[in-house]
Amino acid sequence: MATILANGISTPFFDSGRSSPLMSSATNSTLHEKFIQSRRSVIAYGTDAQTHTCEPGSTVLVAGATGGVGQLVAAKLLERGYTVKALSRSREKTKTLLGDAPHLEVVYGDMRQPETLTEAMDKVDAVCCCTGTTAFPSKRWDGGNTPEQTDYIGVKHLIDAAAASEGLKRFILTTSAGVDRSNQFPFIILNAFGVLKYKKMAEDALRASGVPYTILRPNRLTDGPYTSYDLNTLLKGVSGERQDIQLTLEDDQVGETSRIAVAEAIVQCLTAPETTNAVFSIGSRPGPGPGQDAKAWQTLFRSIL
């Protein structure tokens, strides 16, 4: 992963019981046991697990909807009949970027200010959190958009708002590859200003919240960002020859992950009960992939979960 970039980092993972430096071994063990129990519940009681799925027609709050992955998620959700609430600190900027698509509502909310999130969470069935900033100091840090504020504090506020809301079926969080390898090369360089540490802290907060969750950890992000494209153009994008998907249950991948693949995985997780309370890594590799085929994604999920 020597080619990993400072921006756009995320990967999926399963906590196999190894203690996180940010969690005590007892807490880590408890969360691991909860994961095992929830996984058994999904496998043995599939109908119960359906309560954590969101079919088209549901309302999904997308945080980071103007970013490279979030914009793709919003476009894909709208295409398939979901109602999208795009969380934004600037309604004007978001409307300019996303347009006035039917079933799209731009709602104000600043994740650094928890009091602004209650109204945004009203009547929301699921949350897709695709926020992030650069790993190293840049213009994107202006206004307090540092890794600590963006990748942990803001996400923690959104998790708290989700936990306090009624009827939430899923919280899908995109973090990064390397969150469990931040002391290894090249991730130790990427984590120089704490971006991986804060992403891991957000993961731990979500797993401890009691909210049904899915965590995806992509590798270095490719394809885009397409932040100057309209929604219809976004939907036509493909990942070249690297359309096959690799999923693993450890933070063990290196390489690249297409933003298109990450966005598609997020949308597919909403209707896949087996991904409830799951954490996994996702990478792109040469070959044909599942595309938008829900059955192919289900087979892929079930092959590791």
Tab-separated table of C-alpha atoms in Angstrom:
chain	number	residue	atom	x	y	z
A	1	MET	CA	0.000	0.000	0.000
A	2	ALA	CA	2.972	2.308	-0.611
A	3	THR	CA	0.807	4.295	-3.040
A	4	ILE	CA	-1.778	5.218	-0.418
A	5	LEU	CA	-2.836	8.857	-0.657
A	6	ALA	CA	-3.509	11.487	1.969
A	7	ASN	CA	-7.144	11.875	1.002
A	8	GLY	CA	-9.931	9.378	0.602
A	9	ILE	CA	-8.990	6.546	2.932
A	10	SER	CA	-11.346	3.800	4.021
A	11	THR	CA	-11.500	-0.017	4.458
A	12	PRO	CA	-13.731	-2.705	6.028
A	13	PHE	CA	-12.782	-5.063	8.869
A	14	PHE	CA	-13.947	-7.605	11.430
A	15	ASP	CA	-12.736	-7.380	15.003
A	16	SER	CA	-11.344	-10.874	15.480
A	17	GLY	CA	-10.781	-10.331	19.146
A	18	ARG	CA	-7.497	-8.444	19.000
A	19	SER	CA	-7.418	-5.623	21.516
A	20	SER	CA	-7.517	-2.109	20.135
A	21	PRO	CA	-5.140	0.392	21.728
A	22	LEU	CA	-8.195	2.610	22.152
A	23	MET	CA	-10.252	-0.007	23.984
A	24	SER	CA	-9.611	-2.173	27.003
A	25	SER	CA	-9.320	-5.890	26.373
A	26	ALA	CA	-12.520	-6.445	28.379
A	27	THR	CA	-14.468	-3.976	26.228
A	28	ASN	CA	-13.024	-5.432	23.053
A	29	SER	CA	-13.984	-8.952	24.194
A	30	THR	CA	-17.514	-7.842	25.006
A	31	LEU	CA	-17.977	-6.227	21.601
A	32	HIS	CA	-16.571	-9.316	19.912
A	33	GLU	CA	-19.072	-11.535	21.743
A	34	LYS	CA	-21.914	-9.189	20.788
A	35	PHE	CA	-20.817	-9.475	17.163
A	36	ILE	CA	-20.845	-13.274	17.313
A	37	GLN	CA	-24.285	-13.299	18.920
A	38	SER	CA	-25.712	-10.892	16.371
A	39	ARG	CA	-24.200	-12.906	13.526
A	40	ARG	CA	-25.832	-16.097	14.865
A	41	SER	CA	-29.130	-14.237	15.130
A	42	VAL	CA	-28.964	-13.144	11.505
A	43	ILE	CA	-28.138	-16.645	10.300
A	44	ALA	CA	-30.650	-18.504	12.463
A	45	TYR	CA	-33.466	-15.968	12.527
A	46	GLY	CA	-33.392	-14.351	9.129
A	47	THR	CA	-36.889	-12.883	9.442
A	48	ASP	CA	-35.882	-10.984	12.597
A	49	ALA	CA	-32.845	-9.593	10.825
A	50	GLN	CA	-35.143	-8.079	8.203
A	51	THR	CA	-36.046	-5.407	10.768
A	52	HIS	CA	-32.617	-3.909	10.099
A	53	THR	CA	-33.016	-3.687	6.318
A	54	CYS	CA	-34.189	-0.655	4.360
A	55	GLU	CA	-35.987	-1.234	1.099
A	56	PRO	CA	-36.533	1.384	-1.631
A	57	GLY	CA	-39.037	3.937	-0.386
A	58	SER	CA	-37.178	4.289	2.909
A	59	THR	CA	-35.611	7.579	3.947
A	60	VAL	CA	-31.820	7.634	4.171
A	61	LEU	CA	-29.728	10.434	5.659
A	62	VAL	CA	-26.448	10.802	3.755
A	63	ALA	CA	-23.687	12.620	5.634
A	64	GLY	CA	-20.915	13.764	3.317
A	65	ALA	CA	-23.285	13.888	0.344
A	66	THR	CA	-21.103	16.413	-1.496
A	67	GLY	CA	-17.971	14.261	-1.218
A	68	GLY	CA	-16.593	11.717	-3.650
A	69	VAL	CA	-18.312	8.641	-2.154
A	70	GLY	CA	-21.307	10.402	-0.623
A	71	GLN	CA	-22.403	11.974	-3.872
A	72	LEU	CA	-22.338	8.572	-5.560
A	73	VAL	CA	-24.334	7.060	-2.678
A	74	ALA	CA	-26.968	9.787	-2.961
A	75	ALA	CA	-27.253	9.286	-6.716
A	76	LYS	CA	-27.595	5.512	-6.436
A	77	LEU	CA	-30.195	5.754	-3.658
A	78	LEU	CA	-32.319	8.216	-5.630
A	79	GLU	CA	-32.081	6.058	-8.759
A	80	ARG	CA	-33.480	3.071	-6.828
A	81	GLY	CA	-36.412	4.813	-5.247
A	82	TYR	CA	-35.128	5.907	-1.850
A	83	THR	CA	-35.811	9.294	-0.335
A	84	VAL	CA	-32.497	11.000	0.427
A	85	LYS	CA	-31.824	13.584	3.090
A	86	ALA	CA	-28.493	15.192	2.256
A	87	LEU	CA	-26.948	16.545	5.450
A	88	SER	CA	-25.116	19.782	4.771
A	89	ARG	CA	-23.761	22.918	6.387
A	90	SER	CA	-24.567	24.786	3.150
A	91	ARG	CA	-27.921	24.128	1.508
A	92	GLU	CA	-26.985	26.340	-1.437
A	93	LYS	CA	-23.746	24.492	-2.173
A	94	THR	CA	-25.423	21.103	-1.880
A	95	LYS	CA	-28.375	22.035	-4.079
A	96	THR	CA	-25.993	23.410	-6.688
A	97	LEU	CA	-24.060	20.157	-6.706
A	98	LEU	CA	-26.894	17.623	-6.387
A	99	GLY	CA	-29.644	19.548	-8.162
A	100	ASP	CA	-33.364	19.344	-7.500
A	101	ALA	CA	-33.974	15.640	-7.999
A	102	PRO	CA	-37.321	14.244	-6.844
A	103	HIS	CA	-37.162	12.689	-3.372
A	104	LEU	CA	-34.018	14.656	-2.520
A	105	GLU	CA	-34.137	16.936	0.510
A	106	VAL	CA	-31.189	19.021	1.630
A	107	VAL	CA	-31.255	19.370	5.413
A	108	TYR	CA	-29.050	21.632	7.486
A	109	GLY	CA	-26.764	20.073	10.046
A	110	ASP	CA	-23.246	20.583	11.338
A	111	MET	CA	-21.907	17.363	12.792
A	112	ARG	CA	-19.587	19.332	15.063
A	113	GLN	CA	-22.666	20.923	16.641
A	114	PRO	CA	-24.898	18.133	17.982
A	115	GLU	CA	-27.881	20.411	18.568
A	116	THR	CA	-28.250	20.807	14.777
A	117	LEU	CA	-28.709	17.075	14.145
A	118	THR	CA	-31.968	16.276	15.946
A	119	GLU	CA	-34.239	17.729	13.281
A	120	ALA	CA	-32.181	16.194	10.480
A	121	MET	CA	-32.699	12.720	11.996
A	122	ASP	CA	-36.488	13.057	12.030
A	123	LYS	CA	-38.223	10.130	10.261
A	124	VAL	CA	-34.920	8.688	9.016
A	125	ASP	CA	-34.724	4.920	8.448
A	126	ALA	CA	-30.968	4.672	7.879
A	127	VAL	CA	-27.800	6.758	7.981
A	128	CYS	CA	-24.929	6.500	5.512
A	129	CYS	CA	-21.928	8.386	6.861
A	130	CYS	CA	-19.299	9.081	4.190
A	131	THR	CA	-17.549	12.070	5.751
A	132	GLY	CA	-13.804	12.557	5.832
A	133	THR	CA	-10.949	15.003	5.419
A	134	THR	CA	-7.325	14.870	4.305
A	135	ALA	CA	-4.807	12.979	6.406
A	136	PHE	CA	-2.296	15.818	6.235
A	137	PRO	CA	-2.813	19.575	6.721
A	138	SER	CA	-4.550	21.164	3.736
A	139	LYS	CA	-7.127	23.805	2.833
A	140	ARG	CA	-9.789	21.268	3.734
A	141	TRP	CA	-8.779	21.654	7.367
A	142	ASP	CA	-9.914	25.297	7.311
A	143	GLY	CA	-12.837	26.055	9.587
A	144	GLY	CA	-11.989	23.265	12.007
A	145	ASN	CA	-12.288	20.349	9.563
A	146	THR	CA	-9.389	18.455	11.122
A	147	PRO	CA	-9.289	14.655	11.392
A	148	GLU	CA	-10.280	14.804	15.062
A	149	GLN	CA	-13.300	17.024	14.399
A	150	THR	CA	-14.349	15.357	11.134
A	151	ASP	CA	-13.518	11.692	11.637
A	152	TYR	CA	-14.312	11.309	15.313
A	153	ILE	CA	-16.115	14.138	17.104
A	154	GLY	CA	-18.544	14.880	14.272
A	155	VAL	CA	-19.213	11.193	13.616
A	156	LYS	CA	-19.714	10.569	17.345
A	157	HIS	CA	-22.314	13.352	17.473
A	158	LEU	CA	-24.138	11.789	14.513
A	159	ILE	CA	-24.030	8.361	16.181
A	160	ASP	CA	-25.483	9.851	19.369
A	161	ALA	CA	-28.276	11.514	17.390
A	162	ALA	CA	-28.986	8.220	15.621
A	163	ALA	CA	-29.104	6.337	18.921
A	164	ALA	CA	-31.611	8.860	20.291
A	165	SER	CA	-33.898	8.670	17.245
A	166	GLU	CA	-36.808	6.282	16.876
A	167	GLY	CA	-37.007	3.510	14.327
A	168	LEU	CA	-33.492	3.717	12.901
A	169	LYS	CA	-32.719	0.448	11.121
A	170	ARG	CA	-29.066	0.876	10.152
A	171	PHE	CA	-26.042	3.148	10.449
A	172	ILE	CA	-23.464	2.526	7.711
A	173	LEU	CA	-20.059	4.065	8.330
A	174	THR	CA	-17.187	4.271	5.859
A	175	THR	CA	-13.763	4.488	7.516
A	176	SER	CA	-10.441	3.269	6.110
A	177	ALA	CA	-7.953	0.513	5.618
A	178	GLY	CA	-5.197	0.666	8.194
A	179	VAL	CA	-7.249	1.530	11.277
A	180	ASP	CA	-5.885	-1.611	12.954
A	181	ARG	CA	-2.419	-1.202	11.401
A	182	SER	CA	-1.691	2.417	12.219
A	183	ASN	CA	1.668	1.439	13.722
A	184	GLN	CA	2.762	-0.360	10.531
A	185	PHE	CA	4.189	0.989	7.288
A	186	PRO	CA	2.803	2.782	5.306
A	187	PHE	CA	-0.123	3.473	7.610
A	188	ILE	CA	2.107	4.902	10.327
A	189	ILE	CA	2.916	7.735	7.899
A	190	LEU	CA	-0.723	8.225	6.955
A	191	ASN	CA	-1.590	8.410	10.654
A	192	ALA	CA	0.976	11.137	11.407
A	193	PHE	CA	-1.821	13.578	12.309
A	194	GLY	CA	-4.124	10.935	13.775
A	195	VAL	CA	-6.592	10.313	10.948
A	196	LEU	CA	-6.598	6.527	11.393
A	197	LYS	CA	-6.726	6.820	15.165
A	198	TYR	CA	-9.821	9.023	14.979
A	199	LYS	CA	-11.521	6.795	12.420
A	200	LYS	CA	-10.957	3.825	14.717
A	201	MET	CA	-12.400	5.780	17.642
A	202	ALA	CA	-15.514	6.463	15.561
A	203	GLU	CA	-15.825	2.748	14.759
A	204	ASP	CA	-15.576	1.868	18.448
A	205	ALA	CA	-18.216	4.461	19.325
A	206	LEU	CA	-20.614	3.065	16.728
A	207	ARG	CA	-20.132	-0.545	17.820
A	208	ALA	CA	-20.765	0.435	21.441
A	209	SER	CA	-23.832	2.578	20.660
A	210	GLY	CA	-26.436	-0.174	20.357
A	211	VAL	CA	-27.407	1.095	16.890
A	212	PRO	CA	-27.523	-1.613	14.162
A	213	TYR	CA	-24.435	-0.879	12.074
A	214	THR	CA	-22.245	-1.797	9.146
A	215	ILE	CA	-18.657	-0.569	8.826
A	216	LEU	CA	-16.788	-0.585	5.512
A	217	ARG	CA	-13.029	-0.096	5.281
A	218	PRO	CA	-11.873	0.645	1.717
A	219	ASN	CA	-8.293	0.944	0.512
A	220	ARG	CA	-6.898	3.955	-1.355
A	221	LEU	CA	-9.875	5.400	-3.201
A	222	THR	CA	-9.875	5.644	-7.005
A	223	ASP	CA	-12.391	6.697	-9.705
A	224	GLY	CA	-13.166	10.300	-9.014
A	225	PRO	CA	-14.063	12.164	-7.000
A	226	TYR	CA	-16.693	13.251	-9.476
A	227	THR	CA	-17.785	16.261	-7.473
A	228	SER	CA	-18.409	18.436	-10.546
A	229	TYR	CA	-20.764	15.977	-12.244
A	230	ASP	CA	-24.553	15.954	-12.172
A	231	LEU	CA	-26.332	12.915	-10.733
A	232	ASN	CA	-27.279	11.374	-14.074
A	233	THR	CA	-23.676	11.515	-15.293
A	234	LEU	CA	-22.446	9.989	-12.033
A	235	LEU	CA	-24.600	6.910	-12.555
A	236	LYS	CA	-22.891	6.150	-15.855
A	237	GLY	CA	-19.458	5.801	-14.285
A	238	VAL	CA	-17.714	2.414	-14.200
A	239	SER	CA	-14.486	1.129	-12.677
A	240	GLY	CA	-12.679	0.232	-15.900
A	241	GLU	CA	-11.272	-3.278	-15.806
A	242	ARG	CA	-11.158	-3.398	-11.981
A	243	GLN	CA	-14.801	-4.183	-11.266
A	244	ASP	CA	-14.380	-7.338	-9.211
A	245	ILE	CA	-14.807	-6.959	-5.445
A	246	GLN	CA	-12.713	-8.473	-2.663
A	247	LEU	CA	-14.233	-8.588	0.819
A	248	THR	CA	-12.365	-9.729	3.921
A	249	LEU	CA	-13.130	-9.768	7.640
A	250	GLU	CA	-9.755	-8.440	8.730
A	251	ASP	CA	-7.970	-5.144	8.239
A	252	ASP	CA	-5.624	-6.970	5.905
A	253	GLN	CA	-6.025	-5.491	2.443
A	254	VAL	CA	-3.694	-3.323	0.389
A	255	GLY	CA	-4.208	-1.674	-2.964
A	256	GLU	CA	-7.126	0.307	-4.296
A	257	THR	CA	-10.893	0.539	-3.990
A	258	SER	CA	-13.128	2.248	-6.502
A	259	ARG	CA	-15.394	4.934	-5.079
A	260	ILE	CA	-18.089	3.447	-7.308
A	261	ALA	CA	-17.640	0.051	-5.629
A	262	VAL	CA	-17.753	1.573	-2.140
A	263	ALA	CA	-20.950	3.482	-2.930
A	264	GLU	CA	-22.575	0.387	-4.432
A	265	ALA	CA	-21.590	-1.714	-1.412
A	266	ILE	CA	-23.160	0.846	0.922
A	267	VAL	CA	-26.442	0.789	-0.980
A	268	GLN	CA	-26.451	-3.023	-1.188
A	269	CYS	CA	-25.848	-3.325	2.571
A	270	LEU	CA	-29.140	-1.554	3.251
A	271	THR	CA	-31.110	-4.527	1.933
A	272	ALA	CA	-28.714	-7.277	3.073
A	273	PRO	CA	-29.593	-8.479	6.590
A	274	GLU	CA	-26.362	-10.470	6.852
A	275	THR	CA	-24.379	-7.223	6.906
A	276	THR	CA	-26.043	-6.079	10.143
A	277	ASN	CA	-23.383	-5.485	12.833
A	278	ALA	CA	-20.637	-6.467	10.403
A	279	VAL	CA	-17.260	-4.838	9.770
A	280	PHE	CA	-15.352	-5.683	6.622
A	281	SER	CA	-12.662	-4.543	4.217
A	282	ILE	CA	-13.402	-3.908	0.571
A	283	GLY	CA	-11.029	-3.744	-2.367
A	284	SER	CA	-11.222	-3.591	-6.158
A	285	ARG	CA	-9.396	-6.020	-8.427
A	286	PRO	CA	-9.336	-6.879	-12.141
A	287	GLY	CA	-12.286	-8.774	-13.567
A	288	PRO	CA	-16.050	-8.515	-13.835
A	289	GLY	CA	-17.830	-7.700	-10.612
A	290	PRO	CA	-21.331	-7.876	-9.133
A	291	GLY	CA	-22.313	-4.504	-10.557
A	292	GLN	CA	-25.774	-3.640	-9.241
A	293	ASP	CA	-26.931	-7.266	-9.040
A	294	ALA	CA	-28.409	-7.677	-5.541
A	295	LYS	CA	-28.184	-11.486	-5.660
A	296	ALA	CA	-24.516	-11.353	-6.620
A	297	TRP	CA	-23.813	-9.006	-3.719
A	298	GLN	CA	-25.763	-11.246	-1.359
A	299	THR	CA	-23.630	-14.216	-2.439
A	300	LEU	CA	-20.518	-12.113	-1.887
A	301	PHE	CA	-21.606	-11.029	1.577
A	302	ARG	CA	-22.588	-14.540	2.610
A	303	SER	CA	-19.255	-15.926	1.449
A	304	ILE	CA	-17.513	-14.131	4.319
A	305	LEU	CA	-20.237	-13.442	6.926
